[in-house]
Short mmCIF file of C-alpha atoms in Angstrom, two decimals:
data_model
loop_
_atom_site.label_atom_id
_atom_site.label_comp_id
_atom_site.label_asym_id
_atom_site.label_seq_id
_atom_site.Cartn_x
_atom_site.Cartn_y
_atom_site.Cartn_z
CA MET A 1 24.79 -12.82 38.21
CA GLU A 2 24.03 -11.08 34.94
CA THR A 3 20.44 -10.30 34.04
CA THR A 4 19.39 -10.96 30.45
CA ILE A 5 16.85 -8.53 29.08
CA ASN A 6 14.64 -10.07 26.42
CA LEU A 7 13.44 -7.29 24.13
CA MET A 8 10.70 -8.68 21.92
CA PRO A 9 10.67 -7.29 18.37
CA PRO A 10 7.43 -5.76 17.13
CA THR A 11 5.29 -8.08 15.04
CA VAL A 12 3.83 -7.17 11.63
CA LEU A 13 1.25 -9.33 9.89
CA THR A 14 1.29 -9.30 6.11
CA PHE A 15 -1.48 -10.61 3.86
CA ALA A 16 0.06 -11.35 0.47
CA ALA A 17 0.50 -13.81 -2.38
CA THR A 18 3.60 -15.94 -2.72
CA ASP A 19 6.37 -15.19 -5.22
CA PRO A 20 8.75 -18.09 -5.91
CA SER A 21 11.47 -15.64 -7.01
CA SER A 22 11.29 -13.81 -3.64
CA GLY A 23 11.43 -10.59 -5.62
CA ALA A 24 7.98 -9.39 -4.62
CA GLY A 25 4.92 -10.52 -2.69
CA LEU A 26 4.98 -12.45 0.56
CA GLN A 27 8.66 -13.35 0.49
CA ALA A 28 9.67 -9.73 -0.19
CA ASP A 29 7.54 -8.58 2.75
CA LEU A 30 9.12 -11.10 5.11
CA LEU A 31 12.66 -10.15 4.07
CA ALA A 32 12.05 -6.42 4.46
CA LEU A 33 10.25 -6.71 7.79
CA ALA A 34 12.91 -8.96 9.28
CA SER A 35 15.71 -6.76 7.92
CA ILE A 36 14.27 -3.75 9.78
CA GLY A 37 14.05 -5.64 13.05
CA CYS A 38 10.45 -6.84 13.11
CA HIS A 39 9.10 -10.33 13.59
CA PRO A 40 7.13 -10.98 10.38
CA LEU A 41 3.89 -12.94 10.44
CA SER A 42 2.10 -13.97 7.28
CA VAL A 43 -1.22 -14.99 5.80
CA VAL A 44 -1.01 -16.48 2.31
CA THR A 45 -3.75 -15.08 0.07
CA ALA A 46 -2.79 -16.70 -3.24
CA ILE A 47 -0.18 -18.90 -4.89
CA THR A 48 1.48 -17.45 -7.96
CA VAL A 49 3.52 -18.93 -10.76
CA GLN A 50 6.03 -16.24 -11.64
CA ASP A 51 9.66 -15.37 -12.12
CA THR A 52 11.63 -12.15 -12.50
CA VAL A 53 10.06 -11.62 -15.96
CA GLY A 54 6.35 -11.80 -15.15
CA VAL A 55 3.38 -13.60 -13.60
CA GLU A 56 2.14 -16.72 -15.42
CA ASN A 57 -0.67 -17.84 -13.12
CA VAL A 58 -2.45 -16.91 -9.88
CA VAL A 59 -4.51 -19.27 -7.73
CA ALA A 60 -6.40 -17.53 -4.94
CA LEU A 61 -6.79 -19.43 -1.69
CA ASP A 62 -10.21 -20.13 -0.24
CA PRO A 63 -11.45 -17.22 1.92
CA ASP A 64 -12.23 -19.60 4.79
CA LEU A 65 -8.57 -20.58 4.83
CA ILE A 66 -7.57 -16.91 4.83
CA ASN A 67 -9.80 -16.35 7.83
CA GLU A 68 -8.47 -19.42 9.65
CA GLN A 69 -4.84 -18.45 9.07
CA ALA A 70 -5.36 -14.91 10.34
CA ARG A 71 -7.66 -15.60 13.28
CA THR A 72 -5.39 -18.33 14.61
CA ILE A 73 -2.28 -16.16 14.74
CA LEU A 74 -4.16 -13.07 15.93
CA GLU A 75 -5.55 -14.99 18.90
CA ASP A 76 -1.99 -15.95 19.83
CA MET A 77 0.04 -12.78 19.25
CA GLN A 78 -0.25 -9.03 19.59
CA ILE A 79 0.18 -7.24 16.26
CA SER A 80 1.91 -3.88 15.79
CA ALA A 81 0.87 -3.31 12.15
CA PHE A 82 -0.97 -4.90 9.21
CA LYS A 83 0.36 -4.77 5.67
CA LEU A 84 -1.80 -5.83 2.71
CA GLY A 85 -0.44 -6.70 -0.71
CA MET A 86 -1.97 -8.86 -3.44
CA LEU A 87 -5.19 -10.34 -2.05
CA GLY A 88 -6.32 -12.75 -4.74
CA SER A 89 -10.11 -12.38 -4.94
CA VAL A 90 -13.13 -10.28 -4.00
CA GLU A 91 -14.08 -12.91 -1.42
CA ASN A 92 -10.64 -12.69 0.19
CA ILE A 93 -10.88 -8.91 0.33
CA ALA A 94 -14.24 -9.15 2.09
CA VAL A 95 -12.88 -11.58 4.69
CA ILE A 96 -9.73 -9.53 5.31
CA ALA A 97 -11.83 -6.39 5.73
CA GLU A 98 -13.80 -8.15 8.49
CA ILE A 99 -10.59 -9.30 10.18
CA VAL A 100 -8.81 -5.94 10.28
CA ALA A 101 -12.04 -4.22 11.39
CA ASP A 102 -11.65 -6.06 14.70
CA TYR A 103 -8.32 -4.26 15.28
CA PRO A 104 -9.07 -0.58 14.62
CA ASP A 105 -6.10 0.61 16.70
CA VAL A 106 -3.54 -1.32 14.64
CA PRO A 107 -2.08 0.63 11.68
CA LEU A 108 -3.29 -0.75 8.35
CA LEU A 109 -1.05 -0.24 5.32
CA ILE A 110 -2.32 -1.17 1.86
CA ASP A 111 -0.13 -1.59 -1.20
CA PRO A 112 -2.85 -1.82 -3.89
CA VAL A 113 -1.20 -4.32 -6.23
CA LEU A 114 -3.07 -4.01 -9.53
CA SER A 115 -0.58 -5.42 -12.05
CA SER A 116 2.93 -6.83 -12.33
CA GLY A 117 5.89 -4.91 -13.68
CA ARG A 118 5.30 -6.59 -17.06
CA GLY A 119 1.67 -5.53 -16.98
CA ASP A 120 0.04 -8.82 -15.97
CA GLU A 121 -3.38 -8.09 -14.48
CA LEU A 122 -3.51 -8.93 -10.76
CA ALA A 123 -6.69 -7.14 -9.65
CA ASN A 124 -9.79 -6.94 -11.85
CA ASP A 125 -12.45 -4.22 -11.65
CA ALA A 126 -14.48 -6.09 -9.04
CA MET A 127 -11.42 -6.48 -6.80
CA GLN A 128 -10.56 -2.80 -7.14
CA GLU A 129 -14.10 -1.84 -6.17
CA ALA A 130 -13.98 -4.20 -3.18
CA MET A 131 -10.72 -2.67 -1.98
CA ILE A 132 -12.16 0.81 -2.37
CA ASP A 133 -15.42 -0.01 -0.57
CA LEU A 134 -14.22 -2.34 2.18
CA LEU A 135 -10.54 -1.67 2.89
CA PHE A 136 -9.73 1.94 2.04
CA PRO A 137 -12.12 3.34 4.68
CA GLN A 138 -10.10 1.45 7.31
CA ALA A 139 -6.64 2.26 5.95
CA THR A 140 -4.00 4.24 7.78
CA LEU A 141 -1.97 4.54 4.57
CA ILE A 142 -2.32 3.40 0.96
CA THR A 143 0.75 3.43 -1.29
CA PRO A 144 -0.25 3.43 -4.98
CA ASN A 145 2.19 4.42 -7.67
CA SER A 146 1.03 7.22 -9.94
CA LEU A 147 -0.49 4.80 -12.47
CA GLU A 148 -2.35 2.85 -9.80
CA ALA A 149 -3.64 6.08 -8.25
CA ARG A 150 -5.24 7.05 -11.55
CA ARG A 151 -6.70 3.56 -12.08
CA LEU A 152 -8.25 3.60 -8.63
CA ALA A 153 -9.68 7.06 -9.23
CA TYR A 154 -11.25 5.81 -12.48
CA ALA A 155 -12.74 2.90 -10.54
CA ILE A 156 -14.52 5.50 -8.41
CA ASP A 157 -15.56 7.77 -11.26
CA ASP A 158 -14.76 7.12 -14.93
CA SER A 159 -15.93 10.52 -16.14
CA ASP A 160 -13.96 12.42 -18.75
CA ASP A 161 -13.01 14.98 -16.10
CA LEU A 162 -10.32 12.63 -14.82
CA GLU A 163 -8.39 12.44 -18.10
CA ASN A 164 -6.61 15.72 -17.48
CA ALA A 165 -6.89 15.77 -13.70
CA SER A 166 -3.83 16.66 -11.68
CA MET A 167 -2.43 14.20 -9.17
CA ASP A 168 -3.68 16.47 -6.38
CA GLU A 169 -7.21 16.08 -7.74
CA ILE A 170 -6.76 12.33 -8.08
CA VAL A 171 -5.58 12.02 -4.49
CA ASP A 172 -8.47 14.16 -3.24
CA ARG A 173 -10.79 11.47 -4.56
CA LEU A 174 -8.78 8.72 -2.88
CA LEU A 175 -8.64 10.52 0.48
CA ALA A 176 -12.40 11.02 0.33
CA LEU A 177 -12.73 7.23 0.50
CA GLY A 178 -11.43 7.19 4.06
CA PRO A 179 -7.68 6.45 4.26
CA GLU A 180 -5.83 8.70 6.66
CA TYR A 181 -2.85 9.09 4.33
CA VAL A 182 -2.03 8.45 0.67
CA LEU A 183 1.57 8.07 -0.49
CA VAL A 184 1.84 8.33 -4.28
CA THR A 185 5.14 6.90 -5.46
CA GLY A 186 6.83 8.41 -8.48
CA THR A 187 8.78 5.49 -9.90
CA HIS A 188 6.62 5.45 -13.07
CA GLU A 189 7.02 9.15 -13.77
CA ARG A 190 9.64 10.63 -16.12
CA SER A 191 11.18 13.03 -13.64
CA PRO A 192 14.99 13.02 -13.24
CA GLN A 193 14.52 12.05 -9.59
CA VAL A 194 11.95 9.82 -7.94
CA ILE A 195 9.52 11.95 -5.95
CA ASN A 196 7.11 10.28 -3.54
CA ASN A 197 4.34 12.55 -2.26
CA LEU A 198 2.51 12.07 1.04
CA TYR A 199 -1.02 13.44 1.28
CA GLY A 200 -3.33 13.76 4.26
CA SER A 201 -6.13 16.04 5.44
CA GLN A 202 -6.86 16.85 1.78
CA LYS A 203 -3.41 18.40 1.18
CA LEU A 204 0.17 17.58 0.29
CA LEU A 205 2.06 17.03 3.55
CA ARG A 206 5.58 16.19 2.39
CA SER A 207 7.61 15.22 -0.67
CA TYR A 208 10.39 12.65 -0.47
CA THR A 209 13.04 12.75 -3.18
CA CYS A 210 15.70 10.20 -4.06
CA GLU A 211 18.05 9.52 -6.94
CA ARG A 212 16.49 7.61 -9.84
CA LEU A 213 18.48 4.43 -10.38
CA PRO A 214 18.87 2.74 -13.77
CA GLY A 215 17.16 -0.57 -14.40
CA SER A 216 13.82 -2.19 -13.65
CA TYR A 217 13.16 -3.67 -10.21
CA HIS A 218 10.91 -6.52 -9.11
CA GLY A 219 9.23 -5.76 -5.79
CA SER A 220 10.23 -2.18 -5.05
CA GLY A 221 6.67 -1.25 -4.07
CA CYS A 222 6.37 -4.27 -1.75
CA THR A 223 9.67 -3.32 -0.15
CA LEU A 224 8.68 0.29 0.49
CA ALA A 225 5.25 -0.54 1.94
CA SER A 226 6.66 -3.26 4.18
CA ALA A 227 9.46 -0.98 5.32
CA ILE A 228 6.95 1.71 6.27
CA ALA A 229 4.92 -0.86 8.22
CA ALA A 230 8.10 -1.93 10.02
CA CYS A 231 9.04 1.63 10.93
CA LEU A 232 5.54 2.35 12.23
CA ALA A 233 5.69 -0.85 14.26
CA HIS A 234 8.87 0.48 15.86
CA GLY A 235 6.94 3.55 16.98
CA LEU A 236 7.91 6.18 14.41
CA GLY A 237 5.39 8.77 13.24
CA MET A 238 4.12 8.55 9.67
CA GLU A 239 6.37 11.18 8.08
CA GLU A 240 9.51 9.89 9.79
CA ALA A 241 8.57 6.29 9.05
CA ILE A 242 8.27 7.04 5.34
CA ALA A 243 11.59 8.90 5.30
CA GLU A 244 13.38 5.97 6.96
CA ALA A 245 11.60 3.41 4.77
CA GLN A 246 12.44 5.29 1.58
CA GLU A 247 16.14 5.40 2.49
CA TYR A 248 16.08 1.66 3.24
CA THR A 249 14.28 0.90 -0.03
CA TRP A 250 16.65 3.06 -2.06
CA GLN A 251 19.65 1.30 -0.55
CA SER A 252 18.10 -2.09 -1.33
CA LEU A 253 17.64 -0.99 -4.95
CA ARG A 254 21.17 0.43 -5.16
CA HIS A 255 22.47 -2.99 -4.12
CA ALA A 256 20.02 -4.91 -6.31
CA PHE A 257 21.10 -8.01 -8.21
CA ARG A 258 19.83 -9.81 -11.33
CA PRO A 259 19.67 -13.56 -10.69
CA GLY A 260 17.42 -14.33 -13.65
CA MET A 261 16.55 -13.07 -17.12
CA GLY A 262 14.10 -10.36 -16.03
CA GLN A 263 14.08 -7.54 -13.53
CA PHE A 264 16.59 -6.80 -10.80
CA ILE A 265 15.68 -7.93 -7.26
CA PRO A 266 16.23 -5.50 -4.37
CA ASP A 267 18.84 -6.70 -1.88
CA ARG A 268 16.88 -6.29 1.32
CA LEU A 269 19.80 -7.58 3.38
CA PHE A 270 22.35 -5.21 1.82
CA TRP A 271 23.54 -4.06 5.24
CA ALA A 272 24.63 -7.57 6.21
CA ARG A 273 26.84 -7.92 3.16
CA GLU A 274 28.26 -4.44 3.67
CA GLU A 275 29.31 -5.44 7.20
CA VAL A 276 30.96 -8.64 5.92
CA ASP A 277 32.80 -6.71 3.21
CA ALA A 278 34.01 -4.19 5.78
CA GLU A 279 35.37 -6.96 7.99
CA GLU A 280 37.24 -8.51 5.07
#
């Protein structure tokens, strides 16, 4: 008689807003987490009206509903990692901060979504301040791009000294807020290659370099942050998790497709189609 071994996948809970295009937001998180072998759980923070071009409207859910969604699933399942994306309102941020505070041993990854690729505002000054005050002190890792890192630093201190500050100085300010690590992504820089820099303990720990691909992509930041959360949930250390997640994200961008009139969407299931093509 054969014995069947049931290996349960690690679970990752994402707090994020919906995206009907599945390019970014909640749907992007679920695709990436499942693709890397995790069981994705979700709390909807807001409903958006958007496509591959931009965001037309955002309706934040009631914070009591956020709390009910999260508490119900957390009482039922053991979580391996939290991933936070677009949170919708100051009230939602406050509630989520209380929730994750009850699980201090679970890695907390924050992708501080401040605007869409088109530039649509997704987090006002009050929301940025709430993230900084309530969530960053609890964070294992925050993953701003270079533009978001500067905006967050200005939210802390808008003095003229920041205008010419180096990224190292910017990150020093972010690390002082409490996160264990800061990963600054370089997709918005003009360098020939994309360079993502990991900081911790007030210093640069490691740089990750990949080929810069042509085109504009909807949800690349969501994909990378979710992929890191998935790799951590599988037990990898931070530096290795980021290396694996970056390779996965780059491959999803290399296989991206353009189903609409706007940005390309990362193919987070690229490996499945590669296997089918190989069989044919």
